[in-house]
Structure formats: structure tokens, C-alpha cells
Short mmCIF file of C-alpha atoms and ligand atoms in Angstrom, two decimals:
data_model
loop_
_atom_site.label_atom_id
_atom_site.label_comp_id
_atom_site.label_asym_id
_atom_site.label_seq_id
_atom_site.Cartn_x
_atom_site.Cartn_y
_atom_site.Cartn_z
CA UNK A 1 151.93 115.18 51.68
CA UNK A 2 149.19 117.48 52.04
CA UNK A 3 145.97 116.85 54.72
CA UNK A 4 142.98 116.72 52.98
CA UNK A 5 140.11 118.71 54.18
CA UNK A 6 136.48 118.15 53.45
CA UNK A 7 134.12 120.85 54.96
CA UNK A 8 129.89 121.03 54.78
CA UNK A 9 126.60 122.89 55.97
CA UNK A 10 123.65 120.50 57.08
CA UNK A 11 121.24 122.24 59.38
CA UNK A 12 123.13 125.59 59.40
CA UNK A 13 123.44 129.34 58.60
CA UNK A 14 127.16 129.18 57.05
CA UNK A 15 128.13 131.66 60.32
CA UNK A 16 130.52 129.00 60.93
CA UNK A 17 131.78 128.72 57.38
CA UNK A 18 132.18 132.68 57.83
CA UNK A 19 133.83 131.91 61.51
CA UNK A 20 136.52 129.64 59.22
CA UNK A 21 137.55 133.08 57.01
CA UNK A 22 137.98 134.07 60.56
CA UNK A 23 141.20 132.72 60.63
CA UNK A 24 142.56 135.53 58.56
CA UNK A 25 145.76 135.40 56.64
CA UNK A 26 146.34 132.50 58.38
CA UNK A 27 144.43 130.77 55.98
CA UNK A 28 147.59 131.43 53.71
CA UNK A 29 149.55 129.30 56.20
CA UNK A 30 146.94 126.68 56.26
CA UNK A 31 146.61 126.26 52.42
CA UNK A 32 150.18 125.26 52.42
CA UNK A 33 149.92 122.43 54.91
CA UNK A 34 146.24 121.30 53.30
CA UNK A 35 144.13 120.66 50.71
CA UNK A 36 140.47 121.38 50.15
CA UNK A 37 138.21 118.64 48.83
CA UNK A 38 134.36 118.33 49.10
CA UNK A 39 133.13 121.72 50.60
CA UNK A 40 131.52 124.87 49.52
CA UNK A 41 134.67 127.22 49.58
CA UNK A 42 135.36 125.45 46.45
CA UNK A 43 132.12 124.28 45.64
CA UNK A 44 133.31 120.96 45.26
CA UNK A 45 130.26 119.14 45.40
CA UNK A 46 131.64 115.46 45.57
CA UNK A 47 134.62 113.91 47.33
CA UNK A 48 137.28 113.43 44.81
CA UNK A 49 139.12 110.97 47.23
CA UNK A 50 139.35 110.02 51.32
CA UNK A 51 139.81 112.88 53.75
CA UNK A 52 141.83 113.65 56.72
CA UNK A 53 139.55 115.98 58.60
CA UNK A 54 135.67 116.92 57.95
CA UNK A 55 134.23 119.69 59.40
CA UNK A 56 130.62 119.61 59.68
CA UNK A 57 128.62 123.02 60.32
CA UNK A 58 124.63 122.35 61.19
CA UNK A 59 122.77 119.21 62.53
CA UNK A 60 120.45 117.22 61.00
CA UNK A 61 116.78 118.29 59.92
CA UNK A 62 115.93 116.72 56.80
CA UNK A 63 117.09 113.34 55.15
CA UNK A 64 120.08 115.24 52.94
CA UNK A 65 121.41 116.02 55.87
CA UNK A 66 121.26 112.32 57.39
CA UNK A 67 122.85 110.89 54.04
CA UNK A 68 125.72 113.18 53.70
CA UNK A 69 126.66 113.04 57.10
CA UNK A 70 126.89 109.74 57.12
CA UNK A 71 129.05 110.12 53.73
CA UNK A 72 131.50 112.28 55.34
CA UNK A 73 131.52 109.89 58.17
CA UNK A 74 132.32 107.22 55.60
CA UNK A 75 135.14 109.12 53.70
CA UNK A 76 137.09 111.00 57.02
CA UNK A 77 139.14 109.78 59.05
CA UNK A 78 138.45 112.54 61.41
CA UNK A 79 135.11 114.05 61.76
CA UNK A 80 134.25 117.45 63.56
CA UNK A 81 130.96 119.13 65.03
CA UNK A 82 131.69 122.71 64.31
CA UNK A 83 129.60 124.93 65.94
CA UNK A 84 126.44 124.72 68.81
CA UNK A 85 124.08 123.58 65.59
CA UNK A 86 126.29 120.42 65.04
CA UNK A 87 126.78 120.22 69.05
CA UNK A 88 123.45 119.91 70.20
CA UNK A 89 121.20 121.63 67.24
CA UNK A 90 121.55 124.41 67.84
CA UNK A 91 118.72 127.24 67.03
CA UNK A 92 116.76 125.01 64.39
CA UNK A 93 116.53 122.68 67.52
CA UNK A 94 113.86 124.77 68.54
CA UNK A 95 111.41 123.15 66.11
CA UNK A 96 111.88 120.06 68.47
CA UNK A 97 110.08 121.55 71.98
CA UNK A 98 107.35 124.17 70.70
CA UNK A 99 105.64 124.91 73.91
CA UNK A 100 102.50 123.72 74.25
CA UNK A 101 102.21 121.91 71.00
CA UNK A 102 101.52 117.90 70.84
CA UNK A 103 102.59 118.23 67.02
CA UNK A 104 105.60 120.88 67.28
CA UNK A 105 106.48 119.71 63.53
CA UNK A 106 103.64 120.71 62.51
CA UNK A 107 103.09 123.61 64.29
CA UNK A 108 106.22 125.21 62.67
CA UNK A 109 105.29 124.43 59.00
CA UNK A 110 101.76 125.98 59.63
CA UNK A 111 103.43 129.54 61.10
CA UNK A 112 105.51 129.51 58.81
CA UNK A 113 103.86 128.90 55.55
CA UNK A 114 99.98 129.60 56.55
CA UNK A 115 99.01 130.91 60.26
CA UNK A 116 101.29 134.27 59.95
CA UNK A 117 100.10 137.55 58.92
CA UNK A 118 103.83 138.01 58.03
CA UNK A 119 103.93 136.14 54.57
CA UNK A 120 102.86 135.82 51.40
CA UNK A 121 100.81 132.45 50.26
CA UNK A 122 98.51 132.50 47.63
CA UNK A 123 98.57 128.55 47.70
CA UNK A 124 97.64 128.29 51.04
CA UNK A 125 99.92 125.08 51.51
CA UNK A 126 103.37 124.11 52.93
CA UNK A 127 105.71 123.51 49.87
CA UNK A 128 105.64 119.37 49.47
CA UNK A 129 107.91 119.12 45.77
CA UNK A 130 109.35 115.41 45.62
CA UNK A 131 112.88 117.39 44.76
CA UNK A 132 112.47 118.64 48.76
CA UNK A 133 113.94 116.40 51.01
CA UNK A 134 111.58 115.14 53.55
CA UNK A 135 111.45 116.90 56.89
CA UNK A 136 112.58 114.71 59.99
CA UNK A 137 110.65 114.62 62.81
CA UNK A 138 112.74 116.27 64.50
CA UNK A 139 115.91 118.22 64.70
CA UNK A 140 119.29 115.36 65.06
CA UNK A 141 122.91 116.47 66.41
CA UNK A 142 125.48 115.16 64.29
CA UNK A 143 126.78 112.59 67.47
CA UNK A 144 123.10 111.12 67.33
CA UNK A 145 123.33 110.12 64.06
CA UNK A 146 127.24 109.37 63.22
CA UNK A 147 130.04 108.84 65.68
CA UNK A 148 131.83 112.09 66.14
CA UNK A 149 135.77 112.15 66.91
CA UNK A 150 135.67 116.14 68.47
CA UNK A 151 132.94 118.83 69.05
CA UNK A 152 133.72 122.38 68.78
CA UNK A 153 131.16 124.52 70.53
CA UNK A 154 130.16 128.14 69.58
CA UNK A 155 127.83 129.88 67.72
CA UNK A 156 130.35 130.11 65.79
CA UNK A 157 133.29 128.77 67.15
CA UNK A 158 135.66 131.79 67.13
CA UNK A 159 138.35 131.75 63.68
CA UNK A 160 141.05 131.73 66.91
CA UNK A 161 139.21 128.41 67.96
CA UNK A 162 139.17 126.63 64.78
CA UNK A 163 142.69 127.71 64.12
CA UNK A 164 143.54 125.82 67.31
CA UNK A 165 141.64 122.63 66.54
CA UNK A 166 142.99 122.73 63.27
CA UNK A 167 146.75 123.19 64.40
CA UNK A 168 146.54 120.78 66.66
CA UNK A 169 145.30 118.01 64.20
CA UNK A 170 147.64 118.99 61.90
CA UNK A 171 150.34 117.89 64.24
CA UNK A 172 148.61 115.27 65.67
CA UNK A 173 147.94 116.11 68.74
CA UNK A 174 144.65 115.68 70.90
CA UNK A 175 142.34 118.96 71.12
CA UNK A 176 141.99 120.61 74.12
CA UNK A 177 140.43 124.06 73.67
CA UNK A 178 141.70 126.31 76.66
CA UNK A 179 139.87 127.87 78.66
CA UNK A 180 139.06 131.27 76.16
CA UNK A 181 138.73 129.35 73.36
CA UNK A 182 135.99 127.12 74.87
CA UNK A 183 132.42 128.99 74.27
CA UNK A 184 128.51 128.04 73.73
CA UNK A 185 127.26 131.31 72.57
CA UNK B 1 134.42 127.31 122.95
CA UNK B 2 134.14 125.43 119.59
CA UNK B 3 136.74 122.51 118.96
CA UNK B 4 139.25 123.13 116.04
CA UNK B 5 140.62 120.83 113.64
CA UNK B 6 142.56 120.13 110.62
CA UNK B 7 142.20 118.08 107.72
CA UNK B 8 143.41 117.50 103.87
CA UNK B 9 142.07 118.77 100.77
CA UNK B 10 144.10 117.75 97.67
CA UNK B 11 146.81 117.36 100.03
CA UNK B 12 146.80 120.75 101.61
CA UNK B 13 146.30 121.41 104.93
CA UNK B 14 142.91 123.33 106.04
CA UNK B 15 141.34 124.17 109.40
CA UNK B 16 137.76 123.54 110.95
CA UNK B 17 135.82 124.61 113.40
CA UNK B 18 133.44 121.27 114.60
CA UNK B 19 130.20 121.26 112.81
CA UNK B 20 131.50 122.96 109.33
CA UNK B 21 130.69 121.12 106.53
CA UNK B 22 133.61 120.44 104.03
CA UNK B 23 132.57 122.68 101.68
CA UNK B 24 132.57 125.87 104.60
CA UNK B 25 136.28 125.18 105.49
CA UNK B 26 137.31 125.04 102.16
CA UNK B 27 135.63 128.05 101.28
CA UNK B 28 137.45 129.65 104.37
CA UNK B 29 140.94 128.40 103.15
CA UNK B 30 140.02 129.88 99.83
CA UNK B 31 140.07 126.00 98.33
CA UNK B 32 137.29 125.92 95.30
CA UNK B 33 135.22 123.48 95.21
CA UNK B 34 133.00 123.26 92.32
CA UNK B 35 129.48 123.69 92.88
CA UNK B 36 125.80 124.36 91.67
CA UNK B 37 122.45 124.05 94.17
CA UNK B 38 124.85 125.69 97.04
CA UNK B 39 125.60 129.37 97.11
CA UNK B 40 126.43 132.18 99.61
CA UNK B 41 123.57 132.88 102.33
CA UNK B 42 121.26 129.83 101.69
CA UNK B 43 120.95 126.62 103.45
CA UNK B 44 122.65 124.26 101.58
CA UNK B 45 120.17 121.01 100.09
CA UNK B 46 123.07 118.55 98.83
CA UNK B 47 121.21 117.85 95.26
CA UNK B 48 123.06 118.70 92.44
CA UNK B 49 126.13 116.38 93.39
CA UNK B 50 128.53 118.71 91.41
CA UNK B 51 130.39 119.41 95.05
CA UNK B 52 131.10 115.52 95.08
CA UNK B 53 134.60 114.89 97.28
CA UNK B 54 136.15 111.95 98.18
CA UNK B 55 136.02 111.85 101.96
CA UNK B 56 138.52 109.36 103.32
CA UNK B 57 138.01 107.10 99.89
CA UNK B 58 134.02 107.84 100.56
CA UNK B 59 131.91 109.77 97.82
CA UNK B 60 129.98 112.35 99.54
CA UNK B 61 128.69 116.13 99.25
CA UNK B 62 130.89 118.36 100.27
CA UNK B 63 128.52 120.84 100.93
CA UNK B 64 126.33 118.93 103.13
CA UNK B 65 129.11 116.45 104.44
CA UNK B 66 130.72 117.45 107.90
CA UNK B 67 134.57 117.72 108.03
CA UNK B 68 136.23 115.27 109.88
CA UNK B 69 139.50 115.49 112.15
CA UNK B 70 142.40 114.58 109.98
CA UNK B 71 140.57 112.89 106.84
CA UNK B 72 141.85 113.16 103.30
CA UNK B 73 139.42 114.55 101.01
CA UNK B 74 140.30 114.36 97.32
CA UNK B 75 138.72 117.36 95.56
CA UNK B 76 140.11 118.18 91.78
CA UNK B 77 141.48 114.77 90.67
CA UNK B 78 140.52 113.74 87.17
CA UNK B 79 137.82 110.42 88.63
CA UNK B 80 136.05 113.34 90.33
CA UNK B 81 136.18 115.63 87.38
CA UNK B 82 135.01 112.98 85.44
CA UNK B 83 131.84 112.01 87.05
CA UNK B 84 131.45 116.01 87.27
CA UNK B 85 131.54 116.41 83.76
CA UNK B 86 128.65 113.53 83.62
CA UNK B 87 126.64 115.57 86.01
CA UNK B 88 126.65 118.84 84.10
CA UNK B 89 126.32 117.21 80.68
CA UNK B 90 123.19 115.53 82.26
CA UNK B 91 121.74 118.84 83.17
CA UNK B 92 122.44 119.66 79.39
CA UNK B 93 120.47 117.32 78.29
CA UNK B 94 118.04 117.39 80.84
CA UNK B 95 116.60 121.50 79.77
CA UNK B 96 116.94 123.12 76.75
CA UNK B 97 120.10 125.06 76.85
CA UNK B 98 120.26 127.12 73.94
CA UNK B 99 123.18 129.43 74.98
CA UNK B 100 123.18 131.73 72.27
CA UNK B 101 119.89 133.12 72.56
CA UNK B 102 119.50 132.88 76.55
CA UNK B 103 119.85 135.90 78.65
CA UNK B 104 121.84 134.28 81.09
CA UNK B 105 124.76 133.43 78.93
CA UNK B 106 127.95 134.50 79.92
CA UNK B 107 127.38 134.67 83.27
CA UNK B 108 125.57 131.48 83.58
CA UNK B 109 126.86 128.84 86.16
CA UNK B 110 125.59 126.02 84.60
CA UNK B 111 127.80 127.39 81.40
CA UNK B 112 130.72 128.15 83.71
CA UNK B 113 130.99 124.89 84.99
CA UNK B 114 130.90 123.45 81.07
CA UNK B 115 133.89 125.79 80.57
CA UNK B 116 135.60 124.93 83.84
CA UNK B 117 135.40 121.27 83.28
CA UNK B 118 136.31 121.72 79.96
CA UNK B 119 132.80 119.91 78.25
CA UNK B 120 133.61 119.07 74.67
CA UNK B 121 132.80 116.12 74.45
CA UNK B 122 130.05 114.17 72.16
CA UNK B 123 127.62 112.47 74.64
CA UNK B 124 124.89 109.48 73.78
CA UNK B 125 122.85 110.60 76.32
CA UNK B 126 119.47 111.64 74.86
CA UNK B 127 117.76 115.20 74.97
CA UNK B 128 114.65 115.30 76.78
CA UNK B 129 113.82 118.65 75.56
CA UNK B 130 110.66 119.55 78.14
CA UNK B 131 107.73 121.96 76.88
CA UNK B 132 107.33 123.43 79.96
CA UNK B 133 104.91 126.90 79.24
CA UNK B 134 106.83 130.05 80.04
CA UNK B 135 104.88 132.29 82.45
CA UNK B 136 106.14 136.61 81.44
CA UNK B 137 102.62 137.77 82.98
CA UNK B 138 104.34 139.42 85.99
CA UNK B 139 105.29 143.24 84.88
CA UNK B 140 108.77 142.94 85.74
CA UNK B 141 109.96 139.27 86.05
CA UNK B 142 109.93 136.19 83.17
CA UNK B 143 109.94 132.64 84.83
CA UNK B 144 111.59 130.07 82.02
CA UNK B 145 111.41 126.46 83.48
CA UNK B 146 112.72 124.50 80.33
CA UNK B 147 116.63 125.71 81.87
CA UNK B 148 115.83 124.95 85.23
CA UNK B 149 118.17 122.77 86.89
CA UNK B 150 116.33 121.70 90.05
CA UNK B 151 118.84 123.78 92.28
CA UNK B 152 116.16 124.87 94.73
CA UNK B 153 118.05 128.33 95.26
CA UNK B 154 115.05 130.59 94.25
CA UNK B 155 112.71 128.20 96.53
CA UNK B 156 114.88 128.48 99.60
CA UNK B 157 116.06 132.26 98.83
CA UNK B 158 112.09 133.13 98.84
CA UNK B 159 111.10 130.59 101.70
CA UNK B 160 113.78 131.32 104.02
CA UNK B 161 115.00 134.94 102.76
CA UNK B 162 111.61 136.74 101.44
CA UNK B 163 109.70 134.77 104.03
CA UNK B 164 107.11 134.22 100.89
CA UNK B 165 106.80 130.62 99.66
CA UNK B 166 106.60 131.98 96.22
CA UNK B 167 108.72 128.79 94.43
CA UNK B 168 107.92 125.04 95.14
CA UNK B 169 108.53 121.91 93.48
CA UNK B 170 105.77 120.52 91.86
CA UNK B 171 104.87 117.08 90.08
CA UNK B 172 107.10 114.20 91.14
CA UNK B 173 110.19 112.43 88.63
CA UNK B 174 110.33 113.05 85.11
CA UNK B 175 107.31 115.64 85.09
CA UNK B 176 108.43 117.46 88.34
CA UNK B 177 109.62 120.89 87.69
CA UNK B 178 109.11 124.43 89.71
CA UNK B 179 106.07 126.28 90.07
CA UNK B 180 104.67 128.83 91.88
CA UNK B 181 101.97 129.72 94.44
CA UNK B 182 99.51 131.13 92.35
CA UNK B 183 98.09 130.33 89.20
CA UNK B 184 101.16 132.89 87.53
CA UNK B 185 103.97 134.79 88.94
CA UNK B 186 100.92 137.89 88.28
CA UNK B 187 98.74 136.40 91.09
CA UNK B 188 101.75 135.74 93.12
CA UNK B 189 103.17 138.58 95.90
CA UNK B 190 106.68 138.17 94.07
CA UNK B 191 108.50 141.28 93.89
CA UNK B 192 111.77 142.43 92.19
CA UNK B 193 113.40 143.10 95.06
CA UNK B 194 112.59 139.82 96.60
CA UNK B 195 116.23 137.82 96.79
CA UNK B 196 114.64 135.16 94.63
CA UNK B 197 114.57 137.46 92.11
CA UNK B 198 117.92 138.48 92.37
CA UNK B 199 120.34 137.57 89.09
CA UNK B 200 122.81 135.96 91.43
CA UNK B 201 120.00 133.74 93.15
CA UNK B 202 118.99 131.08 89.98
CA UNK B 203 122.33 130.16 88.67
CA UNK B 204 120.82 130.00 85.16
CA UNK B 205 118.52 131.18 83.14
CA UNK B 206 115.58 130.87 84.23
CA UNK B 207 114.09 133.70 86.68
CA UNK B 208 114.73 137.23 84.06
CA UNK B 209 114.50 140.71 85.14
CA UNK B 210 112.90 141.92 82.41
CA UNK B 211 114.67 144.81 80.73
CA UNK B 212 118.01 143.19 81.88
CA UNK B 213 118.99 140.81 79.77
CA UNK B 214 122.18 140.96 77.73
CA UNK B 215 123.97 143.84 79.94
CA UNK B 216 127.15 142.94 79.45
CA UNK B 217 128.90 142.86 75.93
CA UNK B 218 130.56 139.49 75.00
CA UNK B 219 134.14 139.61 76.54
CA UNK B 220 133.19 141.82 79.32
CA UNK B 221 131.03 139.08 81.12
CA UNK B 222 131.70 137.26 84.11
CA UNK B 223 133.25 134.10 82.73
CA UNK B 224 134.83 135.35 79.51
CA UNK B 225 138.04 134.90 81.04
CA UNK B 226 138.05 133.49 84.31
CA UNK B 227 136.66 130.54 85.08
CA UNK B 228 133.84 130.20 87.62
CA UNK B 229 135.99 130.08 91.61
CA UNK B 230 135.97 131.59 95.01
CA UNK B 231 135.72 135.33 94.10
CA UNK B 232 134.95 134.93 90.80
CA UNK B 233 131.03 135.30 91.17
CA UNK B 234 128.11 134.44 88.82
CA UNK B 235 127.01 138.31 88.58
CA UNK B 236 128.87 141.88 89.40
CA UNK B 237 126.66 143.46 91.06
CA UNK B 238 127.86 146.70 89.54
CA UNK B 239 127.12 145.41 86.09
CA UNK B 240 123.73 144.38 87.18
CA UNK B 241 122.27 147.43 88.37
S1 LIG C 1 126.43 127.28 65.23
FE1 LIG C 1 125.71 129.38 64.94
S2 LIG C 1 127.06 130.17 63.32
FE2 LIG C 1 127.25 127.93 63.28
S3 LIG C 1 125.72 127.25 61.79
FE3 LIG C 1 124.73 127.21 63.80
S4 LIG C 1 123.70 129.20 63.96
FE4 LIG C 1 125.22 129.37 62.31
S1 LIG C 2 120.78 128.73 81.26
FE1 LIG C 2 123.01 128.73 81.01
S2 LIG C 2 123.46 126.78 80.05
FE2 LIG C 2 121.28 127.14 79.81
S3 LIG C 2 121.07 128.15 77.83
FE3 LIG C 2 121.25 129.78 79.36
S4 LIG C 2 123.44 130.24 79.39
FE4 LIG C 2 123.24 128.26 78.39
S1 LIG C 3 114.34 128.25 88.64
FE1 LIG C 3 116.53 128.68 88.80
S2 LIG C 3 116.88 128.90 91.00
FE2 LIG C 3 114.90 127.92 90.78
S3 LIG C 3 115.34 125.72 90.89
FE3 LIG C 3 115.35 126.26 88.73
S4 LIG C 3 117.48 126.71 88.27
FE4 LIG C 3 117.29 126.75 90.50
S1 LIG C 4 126.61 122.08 95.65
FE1 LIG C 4 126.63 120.38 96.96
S2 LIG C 4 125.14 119.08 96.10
FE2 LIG C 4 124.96 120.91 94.91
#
């Protein structure tokens, strides 16, 4: 029977989505030992049933992110950091330690939406529509939140890299990246 | 004349001369031992504990620890790799280690020694993620405390090298961190040719020659494909100039 494979973008840019295409016409050879479910290669939006493997790009900055993370926790039997935002944040992170700033939350609304010369305003206020999810506080890694079973580093992890993790759970093995597959930038 | 001796490493036999420390007679049998706050031409200070060895069942730092006449020291078995591994996620989670914006990345030691010890894993430890202000008001030089790892090499390399005092510790537990003699590195007599200064002196990245960041492509950097050993040193030179 085919794996199921659930994939998803919290906190990310998609790079590691991109990273996934990667993998070249290999992905051929992968489609015949898998099956996509909930993931935006497919824009599948729900799960249709339990997963195998999820692979989770981005960590967590709002509460979407916290809720379906913790849904793909509930329906894999596998879940996967991909990527240095899933790892440990990753560059939205930065929000977290604004130097010299008691309020660095804050701080990176007002540059963004009212303290630049670089954008365009007229309301003179940070966007607050109930259909935004609320901001956290700050910026979560996936194994904060949820447990997670593997982390693959990288920004993005290379396609070679996520071919290898994927192999290797396909044949149920553990993953050991070696040693040029193994990268935090 | 000065007494020699053998002893074990990992079960191989290496000579001493009385008064090396573990970590110098490995280095002259060409045995790696990993390591962090030691490096080539400094005293060594015995604090980042990533050069732990078991001497004769005993944990202690090889780079401070004398060798001793026919001991067994246990260097690269996986309970030592393991409490490695704790030490450098630690230091992970004790700065903010952004690798794929820092200027340091690729050639790194900190980052070597994640690759090297093979660092995948998900951790519960929690970020402490320090504001530290970032002082670039010297011409040529950026100091960036929030990756320091508390290695002391750009204190000693300026004390003891330089002759200038221009690093120190300053503040004590949680808050302590390095500073220097002056209000900023501006009002300081630091100079880029001081060995403090140099790329290969902070193992991170945290003291930047400005103008010199990123000067080696991805896959032509130190570490892209060999892992951080005897030989296989934090900068080329070459590259560097
Ligand atoms: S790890 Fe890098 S490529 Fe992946 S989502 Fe984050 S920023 Fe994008
Ligand atoms: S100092 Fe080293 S470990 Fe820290 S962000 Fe830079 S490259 Fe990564
Ligand atoms: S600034 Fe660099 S050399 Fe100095 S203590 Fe920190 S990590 Fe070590
Ligand atoms: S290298 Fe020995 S304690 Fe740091």
C-alpha cells in the first residue's frame, strides 16, 4: 500500500516546499511509492484520512500555526521539522530578540506598518481584522509546541537531503543525514 | 632532559613528554580531539568542556588535564559524544544562532562541531535569545555578542598576543557577556591587525572584518565537506585575505 504524505507551511517562505521539487525526477519515483494528502502541492486543504509522514516547513508565529500543528501532530504517525524555520525559527525568530527593545512584538508591528518611511499607510494602524489570526508573543519552533520525531536542518534542506530522509522512512530505517547532507544555512 | 611516556587514547598508543596536557600529545600523534575555547597559540582556559575525555574512568578536560604514564583515556565513544552533543546544543540555545544570515557560516566552529557530532536532534531546552546591543562604530571591525560563546579566545589572543586588554568579561551569570575597554570598540586602541581580530581567533561569529563577510561561495567553505579535525582549520588563510 501506498505511504501517505501530508506536507504544510506555518511560519515559512515555501523555500522548503521549493527545496522538495528539488528532488527532481525523482519525484516520479517517489509518487509511485506515496501518496499526497493534506498539503499545498495539491492544495488539499484538509486531511482526507491518517498519514504516514508530515512534513512541516515554518515555526509557529500566530495561533493557525499552533492549531494545525498540533493537527498534523494528531493525524501522523511521523512528524518532521523541515528546514532551520521549523528547527529553531528560523529568520521570523528574529521578531523574538529586537535589540534594545522591552516590547520587541511591538516594536516590529510599528516598523513595519507605521515608523518606516518605506511604506504606504494611510490608516496609520497595524491591520487588527478578527479573520487575522492573533499574533503570538513570540516566535515557537515546532519541538516547543508538539513532539517532533526528526528535524531536518537547512535553509532549505537541500532536495538531495530530503530525498534521503524520505528514502530512508520509506524503508523504515532511522535517519541519519551524513555528513554533506547535514547543513544550517 | 624531559621524561617521556606513553599512554592510550581510544586504544592507540601515543607518546608524552611530562607536563603535556592530553590534548598536546594527541594533537602531536595527529589524534582529534574535539574542541572549542582551545586553539593553536593561546593558553588554554578549560571552559567550554567540549574536549571532555575519560581519563582512567575520570571526566576531565583534555586540554587542561595533564597526561599520565600509561592511563586509558577514552576520547570518541558514543557516552562522550553524547554529553558533547548536550554541550553544543546548549551553546545553541544559549545565543542566537541564525546560520543563514551570519557571516561566519560555513566556516564557523560552533557549526562544525553541530555537523561533526551530527546535531539533529529536537531539544526541550529553552532559547534564551539575549538582546545584547551590537557595537559596528569601529571603521573596520563589527563586535556581535548575541553568538558569543564565552570561549575567551579574543580576550586571551588580545591580553596575551596584542598585549592590549581590549576584551574582558563583564557582568557575572546569566547577564555576563564580553565587553570591551572603552565605552565602544571606536574608543578602544583595537586594530585589524591585532590577532583578536583575526577570523581564525573567535570561533564564531561574533568579531567581523567588515567588508569580509561571505568570501567563500557555499561548497567552497571550510566545512562543506570535511568535517572540523587536525588540519582541517576554521579559516584558509588564503581565502581570507
Ligand atoms: S527554512 Fe529557509 S527555506 Fe525553509 S521556510 Fe524557513 S526561510 Fe524558507
Ligand atoms: S556563529 Fe556559527 S553557529 Fe552561530 S549563527 Fe553564525 S554560523 Fe551559525
Ligand atoms: S567574542 Fe568570539 S572569541 Fe570572544 S569570547 Fe565570544 S565567541 Fe569567544
Ligand atoms: S577545549 Fe578544552 S575546555 Fe574548551
Amino acid at each position: 500500500m501506498k505511504k501517505r504524505i501530508a506536507t504544510v507551511s506555518l511560519a515559512g517562505c515555501f523555500g522548503c516546499h521549493m527545496a522538495l521539487l528539488d528532488i527532481d525526477e525523482r519525484l516520479l519515483d517517489l509518487l509511485q511509492s506515496v501518496e499526497f494528502d493534506r498539503s499545498p502541492l495539491n492544495d488539499l486543504k484538509k486531511f482526507t484520512r491518517r498519514c504516514d509522514i508530515g512534513l512541516v516547513e515554518g515555526g509557529c508565529c500566530n495561533e493557525e500555526n499552533v492549531h494545525t500543528l498540533r493537527e498534523f501532530r494528531r493525524n501522523c504517525d511521523v512528524l518532521i521539522a523541515v528546514g532551520q524555520c521549523a528547527v529553531m525559527g528560523g529568520l521570523p525568530v528574529m521578531r523574538n530578540a529586537i535589540m534594545h527593545s522591552e516590547d520587541p512584538l511591538r516594536e516590529c508591528l510599528e516598523t513595519a506598518y507605521l515608523n518606516s518611511d518605506k511604506i504606504y499607510n494611510p490608516s496609520n494602524r497595524i491591520p487588527n481584522d478578527e479573520a487575522l489570526p492573533l499574533l503570538l508573543d513570540k516566535v515557537y519552533t515546532l519541538a516547543e509546541v508538539v513532539k517532533v520525531d526528526y528535524q531536518i536542518p537547512g535553509c532549505p534542506p537541500s532536495g538531495d537531503t530530503l530525498w534521503y530522509t524520505l528514502s530512508a522512512l520509506l524503508a523504515g530505517k532511522p535517519v541519519e543525514l551524513p555528513y554533506e547532507l547535514l547543513r544550517y544555512d | 632532559m624531559s621524561k617521556e611516556f606513553t599512554f592510550e587514547i581510544d586504544g592507540r598508543l601515543v607518546k608524552a613528554v611530562q607536563g603535556d596536557t592530553i590534548m598536546q600529545a594527541a594533537d602531536a600523534a595527529g589524534v582529534y580531539i574535539p574542541r572549542l575555547c582551545d586553539t593553536e597559540g593561546l593558553e588554554p582556559q578549560g571552559s567550554c568542556r567540549v574536549c571532555v575525555v575519560k581519563q582512567n574512568g575520570r571526566s576531565v578536560s583534555a586540554c587542561t588535564q595533564p597526561a599520565i604514564a600509561d592511563s586509558k583515556v577514552e576520547n570518541e565513544t558514543e557516552e562522550i559524544q553524547g554529553y558533547r552533543r548536550n554541550l553544543v546544543r546548549m551553546l545553541y540555545h544559549e545565543g542566537n544562532h541564525l546560520c543563514p544570515i551570519c557571516e561566519a557560516s560555513g566556516r564557523c566552529e560552533l557549526q562544525a562541531m553541530g555537523y561533526r557530532l551530527g546535531i539533529t536532534q529536537a531539544t526541550k531546552y529553552p532559547y534564551l535569545q539575549p538582546v545584547r546591543p551590537v557595537d559596528a562604530s569601529h571603521p573596520d571591525i563589527v563586535l556581535d555578542t548575541n553568538r558569543c560563546i564565552f570561549c575567551g579566545r579574543c580576550i586571551r589572543a588580545s591580553r596575551d598576543i596584542d598585549g592590549k586588554h581590549v576584551f574582558e568579561y563583564v557582568g557575572r551569570g546569566i547577564h555576563k557577556r564580553v565587553g570591551v575597554n572603552g565605552d565602544r570598540l571606536a574608543q578602544t586602541n583595537v586594530e585589524l591587525t591585532d590577532r583578536a581580530i583575526d577570523l581564525a581567533t573567535c570561533p564564531v561569529g561574533c568579531i567581523i572584518q567588515k567588508g569580509k563577510g561571505f568570501f567563500a561561495p557555499i561548497g567552497q567553505r571550510q566545512f562543506d565537506h570535511k568535517p572540523i579535525s587536525l588540519g582541517v582549520a576554521a579559516v584558509d588563510p588564503e581565502e581570507a585575505e
